[in-house]
XYZ file of C-alpha atoms in Angstrom:
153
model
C -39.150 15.981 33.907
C -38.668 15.228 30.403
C -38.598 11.147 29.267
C -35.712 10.208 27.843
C -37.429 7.635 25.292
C -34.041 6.242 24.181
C -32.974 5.401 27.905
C -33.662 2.487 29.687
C -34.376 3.129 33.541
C -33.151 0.975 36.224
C -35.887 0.893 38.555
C -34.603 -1.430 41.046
C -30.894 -0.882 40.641
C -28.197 -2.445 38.060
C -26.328 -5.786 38.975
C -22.733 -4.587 38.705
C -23.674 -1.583 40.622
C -24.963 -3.512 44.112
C -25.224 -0.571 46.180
C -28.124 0.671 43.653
C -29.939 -2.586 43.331
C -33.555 -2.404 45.179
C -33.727 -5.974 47.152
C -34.898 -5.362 51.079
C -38.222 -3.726 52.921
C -35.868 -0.886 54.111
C -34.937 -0.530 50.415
C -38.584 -0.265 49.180
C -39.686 2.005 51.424
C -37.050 4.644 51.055
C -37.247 4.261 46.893
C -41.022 3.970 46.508
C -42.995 5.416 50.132
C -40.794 8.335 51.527
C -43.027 11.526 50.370
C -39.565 13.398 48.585
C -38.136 9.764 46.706
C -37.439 10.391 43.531
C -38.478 7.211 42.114
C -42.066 7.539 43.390
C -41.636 11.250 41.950
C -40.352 9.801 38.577
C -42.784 7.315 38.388
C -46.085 9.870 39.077
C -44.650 12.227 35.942
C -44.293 8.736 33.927
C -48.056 7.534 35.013
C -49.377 10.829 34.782
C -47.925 12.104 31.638
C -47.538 8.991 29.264
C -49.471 5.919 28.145
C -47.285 2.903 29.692
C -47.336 -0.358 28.371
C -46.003 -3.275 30.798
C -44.186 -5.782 29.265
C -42.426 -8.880 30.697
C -43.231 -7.660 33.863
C -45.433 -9.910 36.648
C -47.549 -6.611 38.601
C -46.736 -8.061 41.300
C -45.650 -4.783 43.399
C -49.071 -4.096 44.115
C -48.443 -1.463 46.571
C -46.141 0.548 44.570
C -48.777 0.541 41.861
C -51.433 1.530 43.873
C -49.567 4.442 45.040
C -48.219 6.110 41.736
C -50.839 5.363 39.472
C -54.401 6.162 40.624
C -53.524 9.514 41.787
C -53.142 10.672 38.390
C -54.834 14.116 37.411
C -56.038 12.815 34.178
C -59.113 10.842 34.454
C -58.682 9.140 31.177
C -55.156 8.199 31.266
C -54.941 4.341 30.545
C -51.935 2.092 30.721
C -51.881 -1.636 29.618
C -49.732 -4.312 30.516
C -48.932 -7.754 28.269
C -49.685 -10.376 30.542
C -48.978 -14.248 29.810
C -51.991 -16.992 30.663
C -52.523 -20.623 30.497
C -56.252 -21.448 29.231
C -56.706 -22.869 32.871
C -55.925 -19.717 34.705
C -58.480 -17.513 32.545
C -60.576 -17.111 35.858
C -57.895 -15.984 38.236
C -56.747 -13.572 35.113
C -60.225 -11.869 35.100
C -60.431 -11.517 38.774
C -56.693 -9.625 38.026
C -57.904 -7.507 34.936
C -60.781 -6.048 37.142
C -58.402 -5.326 40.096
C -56.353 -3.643 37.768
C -58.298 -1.560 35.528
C -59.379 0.583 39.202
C -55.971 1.241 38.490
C -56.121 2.749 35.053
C -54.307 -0.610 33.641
C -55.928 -2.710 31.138
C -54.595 -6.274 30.950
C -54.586 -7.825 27.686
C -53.614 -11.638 27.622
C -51.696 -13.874 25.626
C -51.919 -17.631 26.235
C -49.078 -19.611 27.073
C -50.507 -23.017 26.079
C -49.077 -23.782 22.589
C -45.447 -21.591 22.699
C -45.035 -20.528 25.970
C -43.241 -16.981 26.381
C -42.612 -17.325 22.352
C -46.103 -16.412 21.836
C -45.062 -13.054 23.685
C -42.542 -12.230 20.224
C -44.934 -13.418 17.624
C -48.027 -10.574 19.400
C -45.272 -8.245 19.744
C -43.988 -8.307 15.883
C -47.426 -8.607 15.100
C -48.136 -5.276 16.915
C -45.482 -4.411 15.199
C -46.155 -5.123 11.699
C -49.773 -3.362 12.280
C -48.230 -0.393 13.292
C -46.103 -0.329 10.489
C -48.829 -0.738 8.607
C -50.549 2.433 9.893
C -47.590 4.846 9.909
C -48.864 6.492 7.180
C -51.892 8.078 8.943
C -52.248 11.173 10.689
C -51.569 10.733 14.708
C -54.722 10.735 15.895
C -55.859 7.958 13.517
C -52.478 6.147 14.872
C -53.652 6.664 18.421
C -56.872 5.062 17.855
C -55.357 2.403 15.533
C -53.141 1.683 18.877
C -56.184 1.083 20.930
C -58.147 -1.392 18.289
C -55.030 -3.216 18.592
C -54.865 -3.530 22.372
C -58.119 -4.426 22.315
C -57.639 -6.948 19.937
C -55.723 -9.307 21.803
């Protein structure tokens, strides 16, 4: 039940541990669809109880999404994901950000034109160096200082 926040989670297996690696249909199913899994279970207490913040990651597992996030008791829970765009695909990625924020995740975009995935270090250390920055305040200035910044991408 409790998050382990120095941890990293496996979700779909390690690679010099085969048998745990996530990689056919029959696979998914039993980790992410049968009622008692618990994955699914662990990742409904993760959606439901914490702000998540998707990095390097495609959300392209739209199924598993769909069924661990929106059932969430908490109305206003919101998670956001980092997502990498080429000027050119700014349609298609606003088609995508409305699909997913009916699924409590915001996208916010960083282009890939000028440095590719590079441009993915320099927003993190600058989300960084603005948080940094606002240590010094009480949490629930933080917390709001945290969503000016999301939104300021």
């Amino acid at each position: 039940k409790d998050l382990q926040m120095d941890k990293v989670y496996h979700l779909h297996g390690v690679v010099n541990e085969p048998s745990s690696i996530t990689f056919t249909t029959t696979d998914y199913i039993r980790k992410y669809y049968k009622k008692d899994s618990p994955t699914k279970t662990f990742l409904q207490e993760l959606f439901d109880n914490y702000t998540v913040v998707f990095i390097g990651y495609g959300l392209e597992e739209l199924q598993i999404l769909e069924s661990v996030i929106d059932k969430g008791p908490d109305p206003n829970r919101r998670h956001f994901a980092l997502f990498g765009a080429y000027l050119n695909e700014m349609n298609y990625f606003t088609i995508r950000k409305g699909y997913f924020s009916t699924l409590k995740i915001e996208l916010q975009h960083y282009y890939l034109d000028f440095d590719q995935y590079q441009r993915l270090i320099q927003v993190l250390q600058s989300w960084e160096n603005e948080l940094i920055e606002a240590r010094g305040t009480d949490f629930h200035k933080t917390v709001d200082f945290i969503d000016q910044v999301l939104k300021s991408c």
